Coordinates of C-alpha atoms in Angstrom, one line a residue:
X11 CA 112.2 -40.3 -73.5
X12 CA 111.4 -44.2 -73.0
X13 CA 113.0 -45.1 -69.2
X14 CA 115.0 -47.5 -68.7
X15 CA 115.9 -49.7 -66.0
X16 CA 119.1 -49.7 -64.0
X17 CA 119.3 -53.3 -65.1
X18 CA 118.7 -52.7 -68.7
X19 CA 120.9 -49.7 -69.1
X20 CA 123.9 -52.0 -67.3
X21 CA 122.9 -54.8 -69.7
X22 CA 122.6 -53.1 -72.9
X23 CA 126.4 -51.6 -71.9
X24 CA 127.2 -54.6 -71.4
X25 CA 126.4 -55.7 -74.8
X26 CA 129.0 -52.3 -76.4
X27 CA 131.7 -55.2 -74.5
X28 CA 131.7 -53.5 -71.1
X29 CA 131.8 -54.9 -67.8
X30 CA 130.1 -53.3 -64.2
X31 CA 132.6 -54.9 -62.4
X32 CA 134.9 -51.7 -61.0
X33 CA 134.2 -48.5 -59.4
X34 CA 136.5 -47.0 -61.8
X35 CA 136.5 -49.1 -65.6
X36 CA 139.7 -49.0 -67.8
X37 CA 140.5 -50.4 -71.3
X38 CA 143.4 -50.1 -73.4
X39 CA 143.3 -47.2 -75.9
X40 CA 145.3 -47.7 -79.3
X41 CA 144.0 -44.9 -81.2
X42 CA 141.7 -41.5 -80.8
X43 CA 139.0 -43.1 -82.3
X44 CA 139.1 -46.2 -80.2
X45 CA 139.9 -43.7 -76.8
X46 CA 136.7 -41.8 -77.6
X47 CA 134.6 -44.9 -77.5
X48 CA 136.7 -46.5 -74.4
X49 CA 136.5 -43.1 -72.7
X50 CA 132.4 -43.2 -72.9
X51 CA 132.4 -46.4 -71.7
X52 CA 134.5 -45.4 -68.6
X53 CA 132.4 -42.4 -68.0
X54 CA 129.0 -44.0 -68.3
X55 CA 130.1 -46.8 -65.9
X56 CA 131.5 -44.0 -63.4
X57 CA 128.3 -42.5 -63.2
X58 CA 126.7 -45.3 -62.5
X59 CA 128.8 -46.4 -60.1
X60 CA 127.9 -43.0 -58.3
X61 CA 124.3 -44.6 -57.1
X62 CA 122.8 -41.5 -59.6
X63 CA 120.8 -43.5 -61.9
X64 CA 117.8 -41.3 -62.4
X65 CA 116.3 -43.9 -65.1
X66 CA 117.5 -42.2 -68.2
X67 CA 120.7 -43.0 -70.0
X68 CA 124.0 -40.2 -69.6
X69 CA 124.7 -39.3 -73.1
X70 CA 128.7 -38.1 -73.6
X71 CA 128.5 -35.2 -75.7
X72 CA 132.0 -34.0 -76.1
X73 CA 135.7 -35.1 -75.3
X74 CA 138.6 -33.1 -75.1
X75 CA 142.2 -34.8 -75.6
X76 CA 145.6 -33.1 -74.4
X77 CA 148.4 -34.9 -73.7
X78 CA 147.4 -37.9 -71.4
X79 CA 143.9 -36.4 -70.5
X80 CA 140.5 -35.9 -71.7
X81 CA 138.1 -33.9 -70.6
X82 CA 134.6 -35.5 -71.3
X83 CA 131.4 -33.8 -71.1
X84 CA 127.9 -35.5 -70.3
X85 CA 124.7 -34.6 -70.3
X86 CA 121.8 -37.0 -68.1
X87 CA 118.3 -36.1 -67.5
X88 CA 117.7 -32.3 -66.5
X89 CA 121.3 -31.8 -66.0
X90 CA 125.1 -32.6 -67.6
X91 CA 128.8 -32.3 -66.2
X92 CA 132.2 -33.1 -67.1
X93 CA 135.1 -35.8 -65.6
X94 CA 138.5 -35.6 -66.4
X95 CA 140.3 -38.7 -67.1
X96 CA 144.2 -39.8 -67.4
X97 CA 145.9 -42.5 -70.2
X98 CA 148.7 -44.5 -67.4
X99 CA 149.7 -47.9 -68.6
X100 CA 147.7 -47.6 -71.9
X101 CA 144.7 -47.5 -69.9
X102 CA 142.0 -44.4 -69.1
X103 CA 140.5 -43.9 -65.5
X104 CA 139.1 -40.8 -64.3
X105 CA 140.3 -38.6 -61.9
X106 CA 136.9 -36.3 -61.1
X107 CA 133.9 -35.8 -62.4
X108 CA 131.4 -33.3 -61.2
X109 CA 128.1 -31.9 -62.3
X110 CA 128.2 -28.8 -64.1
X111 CA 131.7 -27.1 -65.2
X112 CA 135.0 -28.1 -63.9
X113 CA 137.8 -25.4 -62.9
X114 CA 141.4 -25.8 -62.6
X115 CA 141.5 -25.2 -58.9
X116 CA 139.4 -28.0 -59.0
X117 CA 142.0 -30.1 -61.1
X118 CA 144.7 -28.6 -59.2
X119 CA 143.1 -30.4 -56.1
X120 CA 143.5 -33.8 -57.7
X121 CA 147.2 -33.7 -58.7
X122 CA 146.9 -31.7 -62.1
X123 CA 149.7 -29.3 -62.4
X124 CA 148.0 -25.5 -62.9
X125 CA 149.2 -24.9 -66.2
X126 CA 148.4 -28.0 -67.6
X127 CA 145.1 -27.7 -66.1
X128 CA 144.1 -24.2 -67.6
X129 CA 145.4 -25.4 -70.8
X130 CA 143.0 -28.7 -70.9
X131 CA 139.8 -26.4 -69.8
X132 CA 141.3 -23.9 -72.3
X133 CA 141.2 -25.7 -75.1
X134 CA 138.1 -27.6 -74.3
X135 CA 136.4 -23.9 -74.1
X136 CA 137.8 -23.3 -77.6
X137 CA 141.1 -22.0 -77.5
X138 CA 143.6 -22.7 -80.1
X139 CA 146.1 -25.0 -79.8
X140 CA 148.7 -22.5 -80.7
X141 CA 147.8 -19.3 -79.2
X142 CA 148.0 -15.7 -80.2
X143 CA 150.3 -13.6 -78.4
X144 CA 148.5 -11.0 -76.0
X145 CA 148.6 -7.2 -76.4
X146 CA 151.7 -5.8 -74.9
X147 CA 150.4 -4.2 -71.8
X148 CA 148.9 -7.6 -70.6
X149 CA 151.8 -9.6 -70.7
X150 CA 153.1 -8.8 -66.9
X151 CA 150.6 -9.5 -65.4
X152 CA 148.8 -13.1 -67.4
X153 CA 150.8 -15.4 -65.7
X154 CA 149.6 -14.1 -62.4
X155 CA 145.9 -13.8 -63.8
X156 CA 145.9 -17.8 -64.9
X157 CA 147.6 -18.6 -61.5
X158 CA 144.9 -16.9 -59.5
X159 CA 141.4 -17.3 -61.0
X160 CA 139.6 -19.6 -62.2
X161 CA 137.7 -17.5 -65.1
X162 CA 138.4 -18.1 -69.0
X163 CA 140.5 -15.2 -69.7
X164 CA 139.1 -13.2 -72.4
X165 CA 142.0 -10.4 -73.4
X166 CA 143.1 -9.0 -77.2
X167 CA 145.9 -9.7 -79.3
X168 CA 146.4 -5.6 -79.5
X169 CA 145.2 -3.0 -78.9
X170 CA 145.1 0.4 -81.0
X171 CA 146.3 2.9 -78.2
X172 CA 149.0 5.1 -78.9
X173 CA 151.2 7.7 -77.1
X174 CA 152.2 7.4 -73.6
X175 CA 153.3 4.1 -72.0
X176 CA 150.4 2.2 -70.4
X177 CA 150.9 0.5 -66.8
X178 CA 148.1 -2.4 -65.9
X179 CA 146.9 -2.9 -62.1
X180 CA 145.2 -6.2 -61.3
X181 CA 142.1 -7.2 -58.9
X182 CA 141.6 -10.7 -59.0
X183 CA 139.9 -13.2 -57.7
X184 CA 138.9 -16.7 -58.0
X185 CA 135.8 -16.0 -59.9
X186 CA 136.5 -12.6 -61.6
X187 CA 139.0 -10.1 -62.4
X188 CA 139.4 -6.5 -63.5
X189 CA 142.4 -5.2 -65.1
X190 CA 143.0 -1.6 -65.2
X191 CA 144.8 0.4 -67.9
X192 CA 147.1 3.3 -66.4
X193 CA 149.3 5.9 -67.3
X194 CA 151.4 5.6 -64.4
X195 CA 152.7 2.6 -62.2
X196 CA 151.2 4.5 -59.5
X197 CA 148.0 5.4 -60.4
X198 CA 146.0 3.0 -58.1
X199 CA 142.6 3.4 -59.9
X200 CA 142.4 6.9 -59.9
X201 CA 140.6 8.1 -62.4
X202 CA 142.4 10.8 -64.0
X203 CA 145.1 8.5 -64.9
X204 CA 142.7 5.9 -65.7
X205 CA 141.7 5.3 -69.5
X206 CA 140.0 1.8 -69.2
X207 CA 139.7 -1.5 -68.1
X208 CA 139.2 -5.1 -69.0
X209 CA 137.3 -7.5 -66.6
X210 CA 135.1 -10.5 -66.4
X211 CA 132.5 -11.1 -63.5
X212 CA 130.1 -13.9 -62.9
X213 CA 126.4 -13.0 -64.6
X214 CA 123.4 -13.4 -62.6
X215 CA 120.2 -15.0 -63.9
X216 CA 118.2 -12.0 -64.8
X217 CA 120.9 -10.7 -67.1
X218 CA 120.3 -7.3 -68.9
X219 CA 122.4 -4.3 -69.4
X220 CA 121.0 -1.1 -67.2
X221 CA 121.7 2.2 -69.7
X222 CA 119.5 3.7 -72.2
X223 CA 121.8 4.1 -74.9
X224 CA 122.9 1.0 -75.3
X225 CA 122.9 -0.7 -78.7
X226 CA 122.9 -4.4 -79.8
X227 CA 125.9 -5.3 -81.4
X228 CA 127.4 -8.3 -83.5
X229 CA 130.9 -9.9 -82.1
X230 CA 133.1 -13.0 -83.3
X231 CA 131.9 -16.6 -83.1
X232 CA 128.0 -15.2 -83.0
X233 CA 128.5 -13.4 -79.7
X234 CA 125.6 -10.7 -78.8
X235 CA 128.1 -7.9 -77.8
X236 CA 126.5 -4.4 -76.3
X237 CA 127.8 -1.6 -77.3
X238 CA 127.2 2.0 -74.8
X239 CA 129.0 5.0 -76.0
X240 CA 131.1 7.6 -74.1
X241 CA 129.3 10.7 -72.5
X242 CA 129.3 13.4 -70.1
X243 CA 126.3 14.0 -67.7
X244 CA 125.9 17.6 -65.8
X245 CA 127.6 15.7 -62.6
X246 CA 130.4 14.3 -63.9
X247 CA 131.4 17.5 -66.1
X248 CA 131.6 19.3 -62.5
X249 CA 133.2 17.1 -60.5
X250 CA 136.1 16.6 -62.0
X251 CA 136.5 17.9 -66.0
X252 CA 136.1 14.8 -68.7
X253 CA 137.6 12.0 -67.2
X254 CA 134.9 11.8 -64.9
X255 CA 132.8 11.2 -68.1
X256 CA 131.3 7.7 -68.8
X257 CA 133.9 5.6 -70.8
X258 CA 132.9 3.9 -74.1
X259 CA 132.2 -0.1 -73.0
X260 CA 131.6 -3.1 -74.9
X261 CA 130.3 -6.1 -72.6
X262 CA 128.8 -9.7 -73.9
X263 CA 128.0 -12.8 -71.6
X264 CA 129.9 -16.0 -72.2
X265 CA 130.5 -19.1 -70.3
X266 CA 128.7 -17.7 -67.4
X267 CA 130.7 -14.7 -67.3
X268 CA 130.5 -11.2 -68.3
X269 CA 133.3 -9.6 -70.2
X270 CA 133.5 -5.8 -70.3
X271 CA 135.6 -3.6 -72.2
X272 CA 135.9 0.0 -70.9
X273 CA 138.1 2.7 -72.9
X274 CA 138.5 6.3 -73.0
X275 CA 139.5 8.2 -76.1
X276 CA 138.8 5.9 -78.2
X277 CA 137.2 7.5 -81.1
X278 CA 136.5 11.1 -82.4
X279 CA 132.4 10.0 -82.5
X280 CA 130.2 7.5 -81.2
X281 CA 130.8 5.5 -85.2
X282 CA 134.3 5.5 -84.3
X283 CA 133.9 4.5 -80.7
X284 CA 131.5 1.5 -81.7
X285 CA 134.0 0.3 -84.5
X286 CA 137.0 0.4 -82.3
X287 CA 136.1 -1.5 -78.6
X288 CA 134.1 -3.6 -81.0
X289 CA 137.8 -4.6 -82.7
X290 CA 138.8 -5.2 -79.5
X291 CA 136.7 -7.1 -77.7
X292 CA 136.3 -9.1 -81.1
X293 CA 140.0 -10.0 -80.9
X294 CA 139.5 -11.4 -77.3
X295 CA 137.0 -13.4 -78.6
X296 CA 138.6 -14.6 -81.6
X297 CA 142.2 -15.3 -79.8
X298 CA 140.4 -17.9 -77.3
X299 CA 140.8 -18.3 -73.8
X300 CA 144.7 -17.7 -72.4

């Protein structure tokens, strides 16, 4: 890639009808088209104005709109990022930009209300703009889970379980959660009144999935999904009867987390099984981040 000088990239902007004036560089924005060209020249500039220049151009890639905002991405040299900008007085500015991904905590910390926040990194990450409603069991607890992590939340639009009412317990954090289906509000994680669980964790580097019967399966939106049935070892059948017996899991890596799907019961063979938590976790998928 043919390097450029600071004072040939600055010029050659200059020439798109820019101006390296301001730390921070408005225009006025009638229309999407002309935001999406105004809002690269605002970014480009911003970076610069960082004292980064590493002799290669910054390339915007991507721009999200919602509302007053936009969420740019931008990729220079070995590395990219994202900055978040506000429309005020017909004009953009930015409000952060950091390499990498931003988080709604992070927007939170410069003014952004939370939900509006989630719902700008949401949609950027592919949700729709009108969502699907979540399974029944998960709807105590979501507003809690968007308020207190920063992970996409992967979770289905239903799920096929049957019978008995089904009680969820949360463990969250900022950068993962678990979410634990119950058949009682006090089971607490024990597992005989546990029949599975959702969660997302972050993934390490070296990324594999440690169990010999595991198999390679195909989710929504080209995901690699793996698929490891339920069984019983000699251990588990005497310690405590079955539900000490490994559930059936689905698990796939996206956005730098992992997403597992753990259920008990939830086929009469491993065909079953597979087809099932592979319904589910495909509905997650499909549904978008919440």
């Amino acid at each position: 890639m043919k390097s450029l000088s600071l004072l040939s990239c600055l010029l050659s902007l200059s020439i798109l009808g820019t101006t390296p004036l301001l730390a921070t560089i408005i225009y006025p924005a009638p229309a999407i088209a002309d935001d999406s060209s105004v809002i690269r020249k605002v970014v480009l500039f911003d970076l610069f104005q960082r004292g980064e220049f590493s002799g290669i151009t910054p390339e915007v890639t991507k721009i999200t709109f919602f509302e007053s905002y936009a969420l740019a991405h931008w990729f220079w040299g070995q590395g990219g990022g994202e900055t978040l900008l506000i429309k005020e007085n017909n004009k953009w500015r930015t409000v952060v930009a950091a390499s990498g991904a931003l988080h709604p905590s992070t927007l939170v910390r410069y003014g952004i209300p939370r939900d509006t926040a989630r719902t700008i990194i949401n949609l950027d990450r592919g949700a729709p703009e009108e969502s699907l409603a979540v399974a029944e069991p998960f709807i105590p607890v979501l507003p809690q889970l968007q308020q207190q992590t920063d992970v996409l939340i992967l979770l289905p639009s239903e799920i096929p379980l049957r019978g008995a009412p089904i009680y969820v317990s949360s463990q969250i954090e900022n950068n993962q959660y678990q979410l634990n289906l119950e058949l009682n509000s006090k089971c607490r994680g024990v597992i005989s009144c546990t029949i599975g669980s959702f969660s997302a964790e972050p993934v390490g580097q070296l990324y594999y999935v440690d169990d010999p019967f595991t198999k390679e399966v195909d989710l929504a939106k080209g995901i690699q999904g793996y698929f490891i049935p339920s069984r019983c070892d000699g251990i588990s059948r005497r310690t405590e009867s079955g539900f000490s017996c490994r559930p059936s899991t689905i698990e796939w890596v996206w956005e730098g987390s992992i997403y597992r799907i753990s259920l008990r019961g939830v086929g009469r063979n491993v065909s079953e099984e597979e087809a099932i938590i592979s319904a589910i976790a495909n509905s997650a998928i499909e549904a978008g981040p919440r």
